[in-house]
Each structure stands twice: as structure tokens, then as C-alpha cells.
CSV table of C-alpha atoms and ligand atoms in Angstrom, one decimal:
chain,number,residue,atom,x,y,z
Z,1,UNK,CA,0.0,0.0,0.0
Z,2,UNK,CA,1.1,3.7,-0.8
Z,3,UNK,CA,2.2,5.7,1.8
Z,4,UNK,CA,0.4,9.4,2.1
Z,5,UNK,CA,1.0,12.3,4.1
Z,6,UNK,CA,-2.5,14.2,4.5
Z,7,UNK,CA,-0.8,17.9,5.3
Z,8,UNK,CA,-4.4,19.1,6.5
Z,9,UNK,CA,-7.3,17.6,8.0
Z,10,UNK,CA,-10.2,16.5,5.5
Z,11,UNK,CA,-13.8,15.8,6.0
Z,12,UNK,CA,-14.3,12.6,7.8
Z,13,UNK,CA,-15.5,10.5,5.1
Z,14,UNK,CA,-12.9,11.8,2.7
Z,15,UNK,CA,-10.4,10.7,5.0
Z,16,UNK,CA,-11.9,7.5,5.5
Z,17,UNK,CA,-11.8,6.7,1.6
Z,18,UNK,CA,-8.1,7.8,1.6
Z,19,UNK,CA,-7.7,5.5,4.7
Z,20,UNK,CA,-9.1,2.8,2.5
Z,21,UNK,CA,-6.4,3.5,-0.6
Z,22,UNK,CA,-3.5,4.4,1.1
Z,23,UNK,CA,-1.9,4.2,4.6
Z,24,UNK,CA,-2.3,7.4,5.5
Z,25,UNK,CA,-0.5,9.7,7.9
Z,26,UNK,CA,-3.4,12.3,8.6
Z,27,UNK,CA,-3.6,15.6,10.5
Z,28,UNK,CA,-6.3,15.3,13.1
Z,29,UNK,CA,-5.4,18.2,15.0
Z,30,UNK,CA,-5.4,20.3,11.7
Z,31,UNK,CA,-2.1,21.6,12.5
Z,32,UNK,CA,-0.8,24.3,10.3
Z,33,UNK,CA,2.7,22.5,9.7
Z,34,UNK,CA,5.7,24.2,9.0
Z,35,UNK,CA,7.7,23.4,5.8
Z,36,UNK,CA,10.5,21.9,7.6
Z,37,UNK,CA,7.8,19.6,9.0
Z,38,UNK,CA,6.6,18.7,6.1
Z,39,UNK,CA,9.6,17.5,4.8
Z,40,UNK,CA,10.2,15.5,8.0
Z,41,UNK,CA,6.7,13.7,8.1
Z,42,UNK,CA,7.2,13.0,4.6
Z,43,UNK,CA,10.0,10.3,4.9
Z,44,UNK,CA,9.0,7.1,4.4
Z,45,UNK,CA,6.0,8.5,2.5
Z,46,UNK,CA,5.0,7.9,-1.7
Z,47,UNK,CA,3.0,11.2,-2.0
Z,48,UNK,CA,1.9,14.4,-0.7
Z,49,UNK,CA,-1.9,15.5,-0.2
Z,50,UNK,CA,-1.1,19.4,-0.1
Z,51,UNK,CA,-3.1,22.1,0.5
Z,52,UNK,CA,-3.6,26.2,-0.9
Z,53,UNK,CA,-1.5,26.5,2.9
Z,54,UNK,CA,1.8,24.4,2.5
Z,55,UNK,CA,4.1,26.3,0.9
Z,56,UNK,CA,5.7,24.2,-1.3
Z,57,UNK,CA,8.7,26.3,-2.6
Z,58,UNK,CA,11.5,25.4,-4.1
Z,59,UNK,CA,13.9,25.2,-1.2
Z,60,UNK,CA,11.2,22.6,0.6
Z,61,UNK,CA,10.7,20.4,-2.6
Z,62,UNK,CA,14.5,19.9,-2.9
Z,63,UNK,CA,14.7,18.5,0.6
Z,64,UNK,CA,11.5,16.3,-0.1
Z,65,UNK,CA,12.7,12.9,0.0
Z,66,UNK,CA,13.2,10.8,-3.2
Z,67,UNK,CA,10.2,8.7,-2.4
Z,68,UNK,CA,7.9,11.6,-2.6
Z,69,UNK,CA,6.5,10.9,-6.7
Z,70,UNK,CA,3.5,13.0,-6.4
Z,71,UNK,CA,1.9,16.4,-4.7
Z,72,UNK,CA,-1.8,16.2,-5.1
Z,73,UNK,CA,-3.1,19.6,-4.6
Z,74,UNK,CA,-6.4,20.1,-2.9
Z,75,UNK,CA,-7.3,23.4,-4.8
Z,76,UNK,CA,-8.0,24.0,-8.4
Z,77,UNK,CA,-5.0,26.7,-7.5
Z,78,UNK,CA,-1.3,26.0,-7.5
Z,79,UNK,CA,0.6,28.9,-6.8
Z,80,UNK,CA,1.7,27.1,-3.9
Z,81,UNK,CA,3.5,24.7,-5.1
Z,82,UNK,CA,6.9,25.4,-7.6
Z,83,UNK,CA,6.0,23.3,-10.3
Z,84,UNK,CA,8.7,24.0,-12.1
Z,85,UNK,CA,11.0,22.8,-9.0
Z,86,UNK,CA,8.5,19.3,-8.6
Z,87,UNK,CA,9.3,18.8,-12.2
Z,88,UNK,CA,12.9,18.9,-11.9
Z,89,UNK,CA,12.7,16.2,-9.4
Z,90,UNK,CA,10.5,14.2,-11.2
Z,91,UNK,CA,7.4,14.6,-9.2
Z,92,UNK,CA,4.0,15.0,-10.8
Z,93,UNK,CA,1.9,18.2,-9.2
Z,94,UNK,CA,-2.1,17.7,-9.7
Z,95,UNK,CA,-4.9,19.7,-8.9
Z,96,UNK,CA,-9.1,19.7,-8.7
Z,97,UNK,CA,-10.9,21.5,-11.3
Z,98,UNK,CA,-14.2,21.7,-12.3
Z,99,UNK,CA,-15.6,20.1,-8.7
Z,100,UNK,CA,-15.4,23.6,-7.2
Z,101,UNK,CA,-16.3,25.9,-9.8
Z,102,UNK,CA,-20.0,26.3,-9.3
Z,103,UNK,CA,-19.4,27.4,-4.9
Z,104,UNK,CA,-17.0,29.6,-6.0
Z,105,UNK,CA,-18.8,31.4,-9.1
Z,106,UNK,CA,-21.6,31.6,-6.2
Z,107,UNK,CA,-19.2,33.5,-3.7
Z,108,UNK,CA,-17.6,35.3,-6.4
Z,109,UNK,CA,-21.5,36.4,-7.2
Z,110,UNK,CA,-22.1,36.8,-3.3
Z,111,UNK,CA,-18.5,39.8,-3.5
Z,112,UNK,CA,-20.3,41.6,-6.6
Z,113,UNK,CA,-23.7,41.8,-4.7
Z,114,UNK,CA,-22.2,42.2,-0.7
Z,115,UNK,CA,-19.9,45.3,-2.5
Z,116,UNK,CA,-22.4,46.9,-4.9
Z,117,UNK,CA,-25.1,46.8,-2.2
Z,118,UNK,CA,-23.2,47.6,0.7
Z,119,UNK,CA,-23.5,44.3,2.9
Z,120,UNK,CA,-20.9,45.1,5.3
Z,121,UNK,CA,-22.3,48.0,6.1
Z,122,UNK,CA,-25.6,46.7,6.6
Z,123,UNK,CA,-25.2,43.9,8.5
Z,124,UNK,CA,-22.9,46.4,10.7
Z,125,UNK,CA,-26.1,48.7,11.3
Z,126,UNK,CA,-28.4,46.0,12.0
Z,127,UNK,CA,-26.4,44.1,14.2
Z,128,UNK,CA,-26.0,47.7,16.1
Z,129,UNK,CA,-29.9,48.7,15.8
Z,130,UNK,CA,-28.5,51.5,14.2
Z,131,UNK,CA,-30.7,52.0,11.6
Z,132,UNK,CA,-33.9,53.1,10.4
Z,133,UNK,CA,-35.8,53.1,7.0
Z,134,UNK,CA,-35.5,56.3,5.0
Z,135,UNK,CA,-35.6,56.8,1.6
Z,136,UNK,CA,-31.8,57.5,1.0
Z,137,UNK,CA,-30.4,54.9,3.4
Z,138,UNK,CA,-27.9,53.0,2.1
Z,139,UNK,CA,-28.3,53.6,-1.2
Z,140,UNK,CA,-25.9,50.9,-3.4
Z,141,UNK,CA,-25.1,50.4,-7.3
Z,142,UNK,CA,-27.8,48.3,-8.8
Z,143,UNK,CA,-26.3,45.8,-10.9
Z,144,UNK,CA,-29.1,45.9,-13.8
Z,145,UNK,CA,-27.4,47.2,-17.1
Z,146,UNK,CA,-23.9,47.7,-15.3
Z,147,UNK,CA,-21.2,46.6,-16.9
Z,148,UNK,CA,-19.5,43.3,-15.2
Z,149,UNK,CA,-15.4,43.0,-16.5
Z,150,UNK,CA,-14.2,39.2,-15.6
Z,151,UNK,CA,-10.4,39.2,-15.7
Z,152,UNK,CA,-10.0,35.3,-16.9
Z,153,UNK,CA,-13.2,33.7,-17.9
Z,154,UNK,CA,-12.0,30.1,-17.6
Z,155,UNK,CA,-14.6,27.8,-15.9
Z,156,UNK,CA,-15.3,29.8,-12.4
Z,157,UNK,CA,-15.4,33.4,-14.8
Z,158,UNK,CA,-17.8,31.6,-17.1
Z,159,UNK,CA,-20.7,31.1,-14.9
Z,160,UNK,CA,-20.0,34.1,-13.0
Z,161,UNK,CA,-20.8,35.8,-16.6
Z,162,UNK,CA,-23.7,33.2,-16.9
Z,163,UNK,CA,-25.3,34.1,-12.9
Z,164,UNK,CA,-24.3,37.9,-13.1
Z,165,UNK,CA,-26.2,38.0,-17.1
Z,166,UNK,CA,-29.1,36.4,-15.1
Z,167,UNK,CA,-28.9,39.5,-13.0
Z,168,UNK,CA,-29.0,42.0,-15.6
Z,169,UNK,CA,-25.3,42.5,-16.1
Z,170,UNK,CA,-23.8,43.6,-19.1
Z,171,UNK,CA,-20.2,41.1,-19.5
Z,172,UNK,CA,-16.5,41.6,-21.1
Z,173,UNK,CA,-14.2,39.8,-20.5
Z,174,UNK,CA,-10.4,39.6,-21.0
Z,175,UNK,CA,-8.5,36.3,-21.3
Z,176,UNK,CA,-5.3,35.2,-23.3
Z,177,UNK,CA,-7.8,34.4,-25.7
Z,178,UNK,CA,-10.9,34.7,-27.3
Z,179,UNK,CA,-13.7,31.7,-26.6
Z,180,UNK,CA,-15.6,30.3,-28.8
Z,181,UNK,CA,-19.2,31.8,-29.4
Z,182,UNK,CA,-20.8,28.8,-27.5
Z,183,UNK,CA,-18.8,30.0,-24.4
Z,184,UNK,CA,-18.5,33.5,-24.8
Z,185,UNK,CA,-22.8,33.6,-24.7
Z,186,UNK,CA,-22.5,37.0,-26.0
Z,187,UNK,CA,-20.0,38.6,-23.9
Z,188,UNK,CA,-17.5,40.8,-25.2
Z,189,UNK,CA,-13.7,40.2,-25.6
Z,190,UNK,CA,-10.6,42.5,-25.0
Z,191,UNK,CA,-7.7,41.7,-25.7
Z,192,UNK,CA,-5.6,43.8,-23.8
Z,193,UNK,CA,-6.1,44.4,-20.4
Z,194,UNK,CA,-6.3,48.4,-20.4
Z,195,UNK,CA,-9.2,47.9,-22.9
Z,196,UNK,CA,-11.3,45.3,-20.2
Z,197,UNK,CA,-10.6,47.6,-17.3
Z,198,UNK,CA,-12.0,50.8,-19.0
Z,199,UNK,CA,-15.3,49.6,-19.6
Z,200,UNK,CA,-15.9,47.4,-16.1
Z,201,UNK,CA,-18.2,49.1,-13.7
Z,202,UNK,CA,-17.8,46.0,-11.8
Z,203,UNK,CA,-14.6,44.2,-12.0
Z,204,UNK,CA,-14.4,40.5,-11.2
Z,205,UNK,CA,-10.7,38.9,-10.6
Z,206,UNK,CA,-11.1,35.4,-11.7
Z,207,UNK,CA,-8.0,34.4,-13.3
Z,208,UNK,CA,-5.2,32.2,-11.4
Z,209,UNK,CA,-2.0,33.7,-9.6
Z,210,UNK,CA,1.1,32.9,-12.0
Z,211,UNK,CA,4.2,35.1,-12.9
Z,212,UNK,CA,2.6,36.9,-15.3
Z,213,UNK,CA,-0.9,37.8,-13.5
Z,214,UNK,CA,1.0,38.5,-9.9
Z,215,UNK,CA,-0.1,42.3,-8.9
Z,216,UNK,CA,-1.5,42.6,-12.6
Z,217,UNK,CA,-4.3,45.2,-10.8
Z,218,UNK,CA,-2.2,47.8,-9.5
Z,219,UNK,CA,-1.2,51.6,-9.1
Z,220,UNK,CA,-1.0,52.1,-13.0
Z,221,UNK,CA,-3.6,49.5,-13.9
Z,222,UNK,CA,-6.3,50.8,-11.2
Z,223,UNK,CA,-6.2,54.0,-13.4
Z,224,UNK,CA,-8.2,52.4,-16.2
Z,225,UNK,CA,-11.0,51.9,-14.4
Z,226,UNK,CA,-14.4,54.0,-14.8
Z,227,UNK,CA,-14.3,56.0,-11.5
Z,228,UNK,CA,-17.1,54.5,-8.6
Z,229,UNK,CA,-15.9,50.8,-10.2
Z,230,UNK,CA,-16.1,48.0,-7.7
Z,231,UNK,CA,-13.5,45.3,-7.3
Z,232,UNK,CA,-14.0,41.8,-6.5
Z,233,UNK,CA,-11.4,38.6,-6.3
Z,234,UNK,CA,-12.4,35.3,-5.7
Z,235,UNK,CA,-9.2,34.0,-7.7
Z,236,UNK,CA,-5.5,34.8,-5.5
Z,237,UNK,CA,-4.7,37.6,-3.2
Z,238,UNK,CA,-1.3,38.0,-5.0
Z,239,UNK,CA,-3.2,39.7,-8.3
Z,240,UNK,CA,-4.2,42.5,-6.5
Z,241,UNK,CA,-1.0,45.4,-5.0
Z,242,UNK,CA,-3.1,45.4,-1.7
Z,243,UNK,CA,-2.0,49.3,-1.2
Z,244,UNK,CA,-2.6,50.4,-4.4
Z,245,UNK,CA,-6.6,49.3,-4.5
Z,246,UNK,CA,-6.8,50.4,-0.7
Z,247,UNK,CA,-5.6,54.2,-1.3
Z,248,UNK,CA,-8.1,53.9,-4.5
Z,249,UNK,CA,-10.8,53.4,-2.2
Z,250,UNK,CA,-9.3,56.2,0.0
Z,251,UNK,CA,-9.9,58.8,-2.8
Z,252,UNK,CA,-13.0,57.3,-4.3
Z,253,UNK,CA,-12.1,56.3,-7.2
Z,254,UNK,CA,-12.4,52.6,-6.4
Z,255,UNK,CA,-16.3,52.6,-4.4
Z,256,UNK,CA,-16.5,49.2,-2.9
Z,257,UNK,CA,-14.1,45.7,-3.0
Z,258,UNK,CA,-15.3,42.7,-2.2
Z,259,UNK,CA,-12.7,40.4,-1.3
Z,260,UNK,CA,-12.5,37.0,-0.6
Z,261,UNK,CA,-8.8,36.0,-1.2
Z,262,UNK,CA,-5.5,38.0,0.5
Z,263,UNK,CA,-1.8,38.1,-0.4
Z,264,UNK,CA,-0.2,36.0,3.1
Z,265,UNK,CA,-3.4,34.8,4.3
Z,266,UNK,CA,-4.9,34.2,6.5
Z,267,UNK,CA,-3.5,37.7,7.3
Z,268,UNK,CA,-4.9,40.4,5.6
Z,269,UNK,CA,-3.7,44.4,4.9
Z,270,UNK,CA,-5.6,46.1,7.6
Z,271,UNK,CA,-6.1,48.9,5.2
Z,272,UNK,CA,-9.1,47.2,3.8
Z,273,UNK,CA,-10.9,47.2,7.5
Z,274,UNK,CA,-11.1,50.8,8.2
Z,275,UNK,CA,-13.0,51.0,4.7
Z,276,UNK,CA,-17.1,50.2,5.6
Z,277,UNK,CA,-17.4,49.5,1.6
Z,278,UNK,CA,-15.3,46.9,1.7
Z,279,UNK,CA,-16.8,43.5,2.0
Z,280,UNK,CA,-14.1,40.7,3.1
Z,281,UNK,CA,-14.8,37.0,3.4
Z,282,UNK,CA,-12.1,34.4,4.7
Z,283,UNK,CA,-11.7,32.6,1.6
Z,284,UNK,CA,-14.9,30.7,1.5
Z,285,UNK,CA,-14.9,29.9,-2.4
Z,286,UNK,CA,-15.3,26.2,-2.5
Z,287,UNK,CA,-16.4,26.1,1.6
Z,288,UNK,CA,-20.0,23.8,0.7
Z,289,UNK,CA,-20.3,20.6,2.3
Z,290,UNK,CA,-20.3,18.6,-1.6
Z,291,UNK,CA,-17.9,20.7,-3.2
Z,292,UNK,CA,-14.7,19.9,-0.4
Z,293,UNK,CA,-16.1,16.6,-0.4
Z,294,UNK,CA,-15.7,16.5,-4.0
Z,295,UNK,CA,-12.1,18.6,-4.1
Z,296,UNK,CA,-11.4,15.8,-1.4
Z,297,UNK,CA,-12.2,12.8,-3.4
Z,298,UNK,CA,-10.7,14.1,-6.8
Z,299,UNK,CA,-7.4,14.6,-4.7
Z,300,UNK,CA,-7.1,10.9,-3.5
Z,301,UNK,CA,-8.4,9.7,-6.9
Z,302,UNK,CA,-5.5,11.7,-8.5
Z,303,UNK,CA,-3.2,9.9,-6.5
Z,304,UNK,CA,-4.9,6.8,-7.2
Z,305,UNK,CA,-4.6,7.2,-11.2
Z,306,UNK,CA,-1.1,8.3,-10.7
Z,307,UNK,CA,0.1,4.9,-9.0
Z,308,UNK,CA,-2.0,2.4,-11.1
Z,309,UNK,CA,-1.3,4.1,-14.4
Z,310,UNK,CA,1.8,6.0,-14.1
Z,311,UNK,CA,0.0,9.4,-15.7
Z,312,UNK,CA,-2.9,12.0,-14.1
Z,313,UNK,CA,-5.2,13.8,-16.0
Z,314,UNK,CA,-5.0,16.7,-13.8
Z,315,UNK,CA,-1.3,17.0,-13.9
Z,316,UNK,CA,-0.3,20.2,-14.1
Z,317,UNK,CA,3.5,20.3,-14.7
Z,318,UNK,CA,3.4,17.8,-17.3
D,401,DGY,C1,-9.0,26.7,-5.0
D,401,DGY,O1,-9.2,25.5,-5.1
D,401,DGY,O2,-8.0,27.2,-5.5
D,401,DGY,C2,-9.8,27.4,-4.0
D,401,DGY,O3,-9.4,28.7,-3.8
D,401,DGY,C3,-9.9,26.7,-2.7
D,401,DGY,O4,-10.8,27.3,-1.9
């Protein structure tokens, strides 16, 4: 039997199917392990079930033992993992699409909604009975006929255009490259970024973190923008130059974010709290009972494929 490390702690009856598989070294305490711990607990061991919190640099995968043939990512993202470095050593990095992209289109939905319409501070004022019905209380962007700008319309951006057209909303997109008509459903493409940001009323990060997309909204790039857009990421905190969108919303040009991914989580810049427009959730994107159970499942059965045939179909450093 296969020897597993299980970095973090999964739902029960995920960890009892890997327990079935593999002899599994699991993490009941959910302890956030350090990489030098990580290396350690991985002697003896044939893969890795990572998560978005182990960072697996470079420096960590070279001490990885020679055993170690495969990280199995439990994230559709893998900017936490150096593929480059797991390919060097021969080990295969996988990951979890498609399982997860319908909770986190719906919490990427819930950031355009909680931001346009001024959530935070509403749940603020009623928590605080601070409120009362007038006319001009808390009056939001409606989303009807605004103009929603999805920064990489792979599968999560895709029906976040198809929910937020639903809604009234008006979709661009920009993407390295044009859809086909069938998946496009009308939207319009830009092929430059400059182009996408000047026409979004509501912008809608959705593309993953890689070298070329790390800090892509920033100081110069904010500028683009219509002024009174709203921001939203439900991709990777490391698009957005946290101090660049954060003295935007200082000076109004930028009139709500809603966030749900940070650069060094689970920190977060405390810029963002003293700003009541800004509507933050703790990375919730795929938190729904079926789809961790499914990111779960996918993971071990990645591992599974990997040993009995020799290849993954979710390898992503192939
Ligand atoms: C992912 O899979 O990348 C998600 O962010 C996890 O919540």
C-alpha cells in the first residue's frame, strides 16, 4: 500500500476513503505544519496530499525525500506549489478543477452583490440597531445594465458571466484568448487588459495567480478603471497590490471591493478594515459541504490514477 502524508485535516468520510487506498499519515489536529515539518513527516511516505496553505517552494521540494512521486493539490490553484522545481525532481503536481467551480462562481456572485449593495455596512447597522428606513439609506449600485469586466473567464469566470447575465449585467471579459461563441454567450472580448478595465463598472478577478498575472491590478492599472468601479477577487490575493486598491478606495475612485482571497493569508492588509465599503470574506470559495467533499475525493483519486497508471489527467506540470 502507498504511503500518504495528509498535510491538513479533510472531511471525515474523505479521510476515510483515503484510509481505505493508502496508509495514510493524517492531520487530526489540523495543525498548520511548517515546511521543515513537512519535509520530515514526509519520509518514508510515496506522495503528498497538499493544500492552498503548504508552501511548497523550491527550497522545501529539494529537501523532499526521493520517495515523494507526487503532490496532489487540494485546490484547483497552484501557486503554492513550484511546479517547475516538482518537475525537476520528477514529481507529478495535480490539482481539482471543475468540482469547485459552481461554490465559488456563487461567492464570487455573493462579492459583486455584498460590495455593490453595501453588505458590510448593513449587517454592521443592524447588528447595532443603528438604523432606520429612509428613503436614502444606504443607497448601493444596482447591478441591472452595469457593466461586469471578468479578468480570466475560464470555468469559475464563465458562470459568473452566466449568474451575473441572469442579473441584468452587461459582461467583457479579457482572457489570453478569445472563446468560442458557444462559451462567450454573448460577452464581449478585450484583448488587452487596459481595454477590459476601462469599460468594467464592476470588476471580477477570476484568473489564477502565475508570474505573469502576480499584482496585474495595481497603481497604474487601477487607473483604467471607470471612477465608482467596484473590485471583487475570488481568484489569488497575490493579483491585486493590496496598497494600491486600498488608497483607490481612500480617494474614491475605487467605491467598494469585495474580497475574498489576500496576499499571506490568512493575514490580511488592515487597510481594507477601516473601509465600511469593503466587504471581506475568509476565503470561502469552494467552503460547501459537496464541493470539499468532491475537491477531497478528486485529490485521493488523482493519487490513485497516478500509482495504477503511471500518468494524471490533472497534472499540471506535465
Ligand atoms: C482553490 O481550489 O483554488 C480554491 O481557492 C480553494 O478554496
Amino acid at each position: 500500500m502507498k504511503k500518504i502524508l495528509i498535510t491538513r485535516r479533510l472531511l471525515k468520510a474523505c479521510e476515510e476513503k483515503a484510509s481505505k487506498n493508502f496508509e495514510t499519515h493524517l492531520n487530526d489536529n489540523d495543525e498548520l505544519y511548517s515546511q521543515s515539518k513537512v519535509i520530515e513527516m514526509s519520509k518514508g511516505c510515496d506522495g503528498i496530499l497538499t493544500s492552498l496553505t503548504d508552501k511548497m517552494d523550491a527550497e522545501t521540494i529539494n529537501k523532499l525525500p526521493d520517495s515523494i512521486k507526487i503532490l496532489s493539490n487540494f485546490a484547483v490553484g497552484f501557486g503554492n506549489i513550484d511546479i517547475e522545481a516538482a518537475k525537476k525532481r520528477g514529481i507529478v503536481v495535480t490539482n481539482t478543477p471543475d468540482v469547485l467551480t459552481d461554490a465559488t462562481a456563487e461567492i464570487g456572485i455573493l462579492l459583486i452583490l455584498g460590495a455593490c449593495r453595501r453588505a458590510a455596512e448593513g449587517i454592521q447597522s443592524a447588528k447595532d440597531s443603528s438604523w432606520k428606513w429612509s428613503a436614502d439609506y444606504l443607497i448601493g449600485k444596482q447591478l441591472t445594465g452595469s457593466r461586469l469586466g471578468i479578468l480570466g473567464m475560464g470555468r469559475i469566470g464563465q458562470k459568473i458571466a452566466k449568474i451575473a447575465r441572469s442579473l441584468g449585467m452587461i459582461i467583457h471579459y479579457h482572457n489570453r484568448s478569445k472563446l468560442n461563441s458557444e462559451k462567450e454567450q454573448g460577452a464581449t472580448y478585450h484583448d488587452n487588459l487596459k481595454s477590459l478595465l476601462s469599460v468594467s463598472d464592476v470588476l471580477s478577478v477570476c484568473c489564477p495567480a502565475s508570474k505573469e498575472t502576480i499584482n496585474l491590478i495595481n497603481k497604474e492599472t487601477i487607473e483604467y478603471l471607470p471612477k465608482g468601479a467596484v473590485v471583487t477577487n475570488v481568484a489569488r490575493g497575490d493579483i491585486v497590490e493590496d496598497e494600491a486598491l486600498i488608497e483607490a478606495l481612500d480617494r474614491r475612485k475605487v467605491y467598494a471591493v469585495g474580497l475574498d482571497v489576500y496576499k499571506g493569508e490568512p493575514k490580511l492588509n488592515s487597510g481594507y478594515l477601516k473601509h465600511k465599503g469593503a466587504f471581506i470574506l475568509p476565503h470561502l470559495g469552494s467552503a460547501t459541504k459537496e464541493t470539499r467533499t468532491a475537491m477531497a475525493n478528486l485529490a485521493i483519486d488523482n493519487i490513485e490514477e497516478f500509482f495504477s497508471t503511471g500518468k494524471c489527467r490533472n497534472t499540471v506540470n506535465e
